mmCIF file of C-alpha atoms and ligand atoms in Angstrom:
data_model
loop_
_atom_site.group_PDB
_atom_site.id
_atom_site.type_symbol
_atom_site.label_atom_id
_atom_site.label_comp_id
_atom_site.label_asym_id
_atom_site.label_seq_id
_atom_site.Cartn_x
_atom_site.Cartn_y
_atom_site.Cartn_z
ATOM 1 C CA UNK A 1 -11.066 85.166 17.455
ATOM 2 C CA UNK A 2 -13.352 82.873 19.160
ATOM 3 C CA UNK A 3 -15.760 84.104 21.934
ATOM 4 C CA UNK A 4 -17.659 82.274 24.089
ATOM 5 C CA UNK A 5 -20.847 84.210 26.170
ATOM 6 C CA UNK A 6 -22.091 81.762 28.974
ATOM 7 C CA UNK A 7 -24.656 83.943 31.138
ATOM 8 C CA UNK A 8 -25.887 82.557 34.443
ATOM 9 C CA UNK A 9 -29.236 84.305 35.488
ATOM 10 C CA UNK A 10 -32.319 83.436 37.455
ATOM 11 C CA UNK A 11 -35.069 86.210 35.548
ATOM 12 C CA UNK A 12 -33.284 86.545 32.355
ATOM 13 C CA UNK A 13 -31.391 89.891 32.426
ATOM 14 C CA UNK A 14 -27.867 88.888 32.121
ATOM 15 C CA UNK A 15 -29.244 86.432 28.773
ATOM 16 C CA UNK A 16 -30.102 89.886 27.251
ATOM 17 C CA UNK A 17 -26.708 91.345 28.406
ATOM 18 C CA UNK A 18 -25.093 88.902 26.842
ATOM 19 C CA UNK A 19 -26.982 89.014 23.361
ATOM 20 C CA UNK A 20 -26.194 92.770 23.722
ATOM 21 C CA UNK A 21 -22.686 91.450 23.750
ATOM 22 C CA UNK A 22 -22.238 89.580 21.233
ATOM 23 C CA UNK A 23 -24.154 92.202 19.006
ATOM 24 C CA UNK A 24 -21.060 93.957 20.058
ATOM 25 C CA UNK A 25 -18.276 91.704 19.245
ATOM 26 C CA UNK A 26 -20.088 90.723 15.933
ATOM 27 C CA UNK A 27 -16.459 90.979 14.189
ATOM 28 C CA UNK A 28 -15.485 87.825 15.742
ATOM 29 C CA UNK A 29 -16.507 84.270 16.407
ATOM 30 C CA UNK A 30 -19.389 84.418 18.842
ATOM 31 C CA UNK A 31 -21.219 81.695 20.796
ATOM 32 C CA UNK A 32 -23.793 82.401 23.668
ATOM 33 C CA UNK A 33 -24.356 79.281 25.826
ATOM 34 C CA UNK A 34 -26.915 79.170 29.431
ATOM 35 C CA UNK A 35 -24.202 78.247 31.833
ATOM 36 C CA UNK A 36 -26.737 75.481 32.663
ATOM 37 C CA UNK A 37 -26.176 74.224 28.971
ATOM 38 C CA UNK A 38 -22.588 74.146 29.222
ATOM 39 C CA UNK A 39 -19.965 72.028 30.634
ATOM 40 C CA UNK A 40 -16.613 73.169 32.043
ATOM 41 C CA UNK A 41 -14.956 70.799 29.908
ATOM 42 C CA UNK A 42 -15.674 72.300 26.670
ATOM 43 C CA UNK A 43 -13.244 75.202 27.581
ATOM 44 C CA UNK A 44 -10.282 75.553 25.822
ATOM 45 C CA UNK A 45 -7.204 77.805 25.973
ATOM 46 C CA UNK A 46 -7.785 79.446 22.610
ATOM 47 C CA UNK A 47 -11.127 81.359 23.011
ATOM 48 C CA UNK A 48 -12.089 83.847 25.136
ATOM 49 C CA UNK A 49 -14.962 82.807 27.661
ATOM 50 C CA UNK A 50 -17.003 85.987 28.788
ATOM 51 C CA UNK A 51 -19.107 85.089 31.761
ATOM 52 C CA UNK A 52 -21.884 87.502 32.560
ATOM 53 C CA UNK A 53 -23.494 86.930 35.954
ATOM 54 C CA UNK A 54 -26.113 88.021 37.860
ATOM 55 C CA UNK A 55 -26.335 87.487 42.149
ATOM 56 C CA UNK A 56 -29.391 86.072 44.273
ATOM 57 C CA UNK A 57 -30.057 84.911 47.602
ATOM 58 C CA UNK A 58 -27.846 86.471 50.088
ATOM 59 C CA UNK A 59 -24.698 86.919 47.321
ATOM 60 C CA UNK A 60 -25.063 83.578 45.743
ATOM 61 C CA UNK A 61 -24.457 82.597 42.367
ATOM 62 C CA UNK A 62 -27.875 82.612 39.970
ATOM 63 C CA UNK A 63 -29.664 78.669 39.545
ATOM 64 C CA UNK A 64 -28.688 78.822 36.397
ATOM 65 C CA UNK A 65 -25.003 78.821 36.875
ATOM 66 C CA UNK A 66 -24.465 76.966 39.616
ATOM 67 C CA UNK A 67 -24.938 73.514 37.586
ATOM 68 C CA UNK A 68 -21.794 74.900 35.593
ATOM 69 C CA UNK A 69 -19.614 75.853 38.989
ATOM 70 C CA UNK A 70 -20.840 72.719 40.564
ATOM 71 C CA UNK A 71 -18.832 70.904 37.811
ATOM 72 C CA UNK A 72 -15.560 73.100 37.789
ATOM 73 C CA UNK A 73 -15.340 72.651 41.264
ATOM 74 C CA UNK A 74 -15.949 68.479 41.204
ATOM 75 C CA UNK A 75 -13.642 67.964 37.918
ATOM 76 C CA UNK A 76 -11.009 70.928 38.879
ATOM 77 C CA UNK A 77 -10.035 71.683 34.970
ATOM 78 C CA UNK A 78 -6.519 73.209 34.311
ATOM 79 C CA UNK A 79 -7.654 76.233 32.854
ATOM 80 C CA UNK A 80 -4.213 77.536 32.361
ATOM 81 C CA UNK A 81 -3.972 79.977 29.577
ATOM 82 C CA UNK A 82 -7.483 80.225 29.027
ATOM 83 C CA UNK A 83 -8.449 84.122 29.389
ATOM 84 C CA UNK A 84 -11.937 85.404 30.698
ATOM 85 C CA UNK A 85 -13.777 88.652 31.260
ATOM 86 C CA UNK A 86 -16.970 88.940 33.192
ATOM 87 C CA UNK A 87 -20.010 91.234 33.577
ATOM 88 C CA UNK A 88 -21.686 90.612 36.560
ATOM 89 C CA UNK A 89 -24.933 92.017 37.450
ATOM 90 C CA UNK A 90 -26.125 93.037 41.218
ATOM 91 C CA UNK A 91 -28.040 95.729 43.087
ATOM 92 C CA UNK A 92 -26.297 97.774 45.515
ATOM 93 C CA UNK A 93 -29.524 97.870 47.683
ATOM 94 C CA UNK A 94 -28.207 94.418 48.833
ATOM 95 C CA UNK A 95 -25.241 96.074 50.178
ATOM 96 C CA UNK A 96 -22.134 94.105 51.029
ATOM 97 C CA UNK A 97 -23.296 91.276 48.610
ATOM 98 C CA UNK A 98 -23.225 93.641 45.901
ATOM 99 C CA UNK A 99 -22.553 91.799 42.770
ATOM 100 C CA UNK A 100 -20.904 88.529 44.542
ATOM 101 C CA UNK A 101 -22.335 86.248 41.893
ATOM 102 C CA UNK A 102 -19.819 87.586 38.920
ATOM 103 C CA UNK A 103 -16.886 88.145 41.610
ATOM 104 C CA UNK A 104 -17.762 84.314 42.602
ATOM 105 C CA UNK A 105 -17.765 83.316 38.754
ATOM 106 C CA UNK A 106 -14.041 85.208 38.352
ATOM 107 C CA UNK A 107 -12.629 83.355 41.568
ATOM 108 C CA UNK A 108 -13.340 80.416 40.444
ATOM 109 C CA UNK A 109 -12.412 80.892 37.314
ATOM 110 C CA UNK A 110 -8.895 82.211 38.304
ATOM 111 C CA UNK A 111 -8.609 79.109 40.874
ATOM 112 C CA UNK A 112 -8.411 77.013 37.743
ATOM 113 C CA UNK A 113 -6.105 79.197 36.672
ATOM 114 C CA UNK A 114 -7.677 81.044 34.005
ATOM 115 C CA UNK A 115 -6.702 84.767 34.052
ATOM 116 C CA UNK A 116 -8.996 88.062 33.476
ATOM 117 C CA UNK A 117 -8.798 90.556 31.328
ATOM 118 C CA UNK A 118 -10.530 93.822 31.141
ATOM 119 C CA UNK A 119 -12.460 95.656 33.745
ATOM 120 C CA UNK A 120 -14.530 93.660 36.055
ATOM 121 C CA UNK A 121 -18.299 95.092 34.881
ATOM 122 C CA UNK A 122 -20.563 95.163 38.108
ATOM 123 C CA UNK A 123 -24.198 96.607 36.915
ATOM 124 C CA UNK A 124 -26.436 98.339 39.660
ATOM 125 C CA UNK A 125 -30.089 97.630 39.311
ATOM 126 C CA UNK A 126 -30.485 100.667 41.404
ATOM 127 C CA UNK A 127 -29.008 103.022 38.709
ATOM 128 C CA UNK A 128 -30.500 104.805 36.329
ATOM 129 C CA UNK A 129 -28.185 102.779 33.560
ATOM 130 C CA UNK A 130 -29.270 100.202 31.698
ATOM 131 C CA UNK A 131 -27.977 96.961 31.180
ATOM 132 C CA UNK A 132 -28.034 97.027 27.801
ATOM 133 C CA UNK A 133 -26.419 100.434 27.178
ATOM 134 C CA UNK A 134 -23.193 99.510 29.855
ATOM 135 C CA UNK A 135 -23.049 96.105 28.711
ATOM 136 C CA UNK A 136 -22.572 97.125 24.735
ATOM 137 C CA UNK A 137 -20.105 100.366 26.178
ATOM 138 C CA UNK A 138 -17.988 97.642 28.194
ATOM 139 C CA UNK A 139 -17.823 94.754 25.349
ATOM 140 C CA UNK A 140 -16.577 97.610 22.676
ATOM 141 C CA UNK A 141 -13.257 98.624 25.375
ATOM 142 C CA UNK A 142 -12.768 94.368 25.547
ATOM 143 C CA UNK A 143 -9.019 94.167 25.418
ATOM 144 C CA UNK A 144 -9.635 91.446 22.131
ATOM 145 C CA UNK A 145 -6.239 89.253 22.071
ATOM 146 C CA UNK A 146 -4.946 91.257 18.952
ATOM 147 C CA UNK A 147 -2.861 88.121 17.677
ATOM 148 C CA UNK A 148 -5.952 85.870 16.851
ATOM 149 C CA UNK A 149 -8.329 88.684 16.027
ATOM 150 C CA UNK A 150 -10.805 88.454 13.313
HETATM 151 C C1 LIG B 201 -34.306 87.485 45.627
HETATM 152 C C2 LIG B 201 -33.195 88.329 45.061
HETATM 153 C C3 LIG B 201 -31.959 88.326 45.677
HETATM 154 C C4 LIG B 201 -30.913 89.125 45.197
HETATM 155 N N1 LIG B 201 -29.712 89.142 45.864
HETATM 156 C C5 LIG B 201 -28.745 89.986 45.424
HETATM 157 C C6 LIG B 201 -27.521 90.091 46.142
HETATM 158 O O1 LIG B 201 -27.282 89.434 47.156
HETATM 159 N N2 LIG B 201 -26.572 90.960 45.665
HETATM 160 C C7 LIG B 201 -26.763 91.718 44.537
HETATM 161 O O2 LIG B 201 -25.881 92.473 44.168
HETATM 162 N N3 LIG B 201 -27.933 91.629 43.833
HETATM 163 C C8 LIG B 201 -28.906 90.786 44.239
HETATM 164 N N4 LIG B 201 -30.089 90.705 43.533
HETATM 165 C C9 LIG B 201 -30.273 91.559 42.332
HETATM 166 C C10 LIG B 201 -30.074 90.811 40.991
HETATM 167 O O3 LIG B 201 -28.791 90.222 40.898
HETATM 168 C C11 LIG B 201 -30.250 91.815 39.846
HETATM 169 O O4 LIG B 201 -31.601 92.263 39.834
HETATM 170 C C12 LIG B 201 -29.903 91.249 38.478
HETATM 171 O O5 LIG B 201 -29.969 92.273 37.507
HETATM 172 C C13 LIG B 201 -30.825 90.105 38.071
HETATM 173 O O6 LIG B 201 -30.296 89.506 36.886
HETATM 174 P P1 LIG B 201 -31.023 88.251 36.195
HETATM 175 O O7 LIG B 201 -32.358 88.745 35.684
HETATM 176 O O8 LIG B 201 -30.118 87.871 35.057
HETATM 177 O O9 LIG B 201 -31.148 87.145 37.170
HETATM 178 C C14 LIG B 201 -31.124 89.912 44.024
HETATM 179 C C15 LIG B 201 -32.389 89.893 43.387
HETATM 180 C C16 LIG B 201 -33.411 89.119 43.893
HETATM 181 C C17 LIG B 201 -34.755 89.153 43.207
#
């Protein structure tokens, strides 16, 4: 099926998680977009959108995806049927903010009414794993929509 990868990052981690990703899902139809390349509108209902997120400030989205949030939030797309995962990206020596910036991305998402599917990836820059290495473990256990696979 058709995948779309939009990563939203400030220093350019979550762009490599995202490559990493689509390295993994090479049996289907993959795109990678900058979230600050891509507009809401160009979502439809019959790909799946994986958003992979980091969080700055004090649990803020990235820059680079806010131009992309901005928009969902000013044009309010139905995004009914349309079915997401994310991989967000954090460091738990921020504490309560801990990986906001992907749980931001999925509320939003869902508010359009978009619905996730698989497990909500939240990457600790304090731990000893790699971005890389969880990102390519989590994309392979992707619960792929079976019916338009290939
Ligand atoms: C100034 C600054 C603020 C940050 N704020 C948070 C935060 O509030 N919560 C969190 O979980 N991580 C926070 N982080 C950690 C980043 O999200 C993490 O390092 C991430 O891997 C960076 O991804 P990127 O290179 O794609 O931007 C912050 C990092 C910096 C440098």
């Amino acid at each position: 099926m058709r995948v779309v990868i939009l990563f939203g990052t400030e220093m350019g981690t979550a762009e490599t998680v995202a490559d990493c990703i689509a390295d993994e899902l090479s049996g289907c139809d993959v795109s990678i977009y900058d979230m600050m390349d891509f507009d809401p509108a160009d979502l439809t209902a019959e790909e799946l959108l994986v958003v992979v997120c980091s969080t700055y400030g004090d649990g803020d989205l990235p820059t680079g995806a806010e131009p992309f949030f901005d928009a969902l939030d000013a044009t309010r797309p139905d995004l009914t049927g349309l079915r997401f995962a994310v991989f967000g990206l954090g460091d738990s020596v921020y504490g309560d903010t801990f990986n906001r910036g992907g749980e931001i991305a999925a509320e939003k998402l869902t508010e359009r009414g978009a619905i996730q599917i698989g497990e909500h990836a939240r990457h600790d820059g304090s731990s000893e794993v790699k971005p890389k290495d969880m990102a390519r473990e989590w994309a392979a256990a992707l619960p792929i929509p079976v019916t338009q696979a290939g």
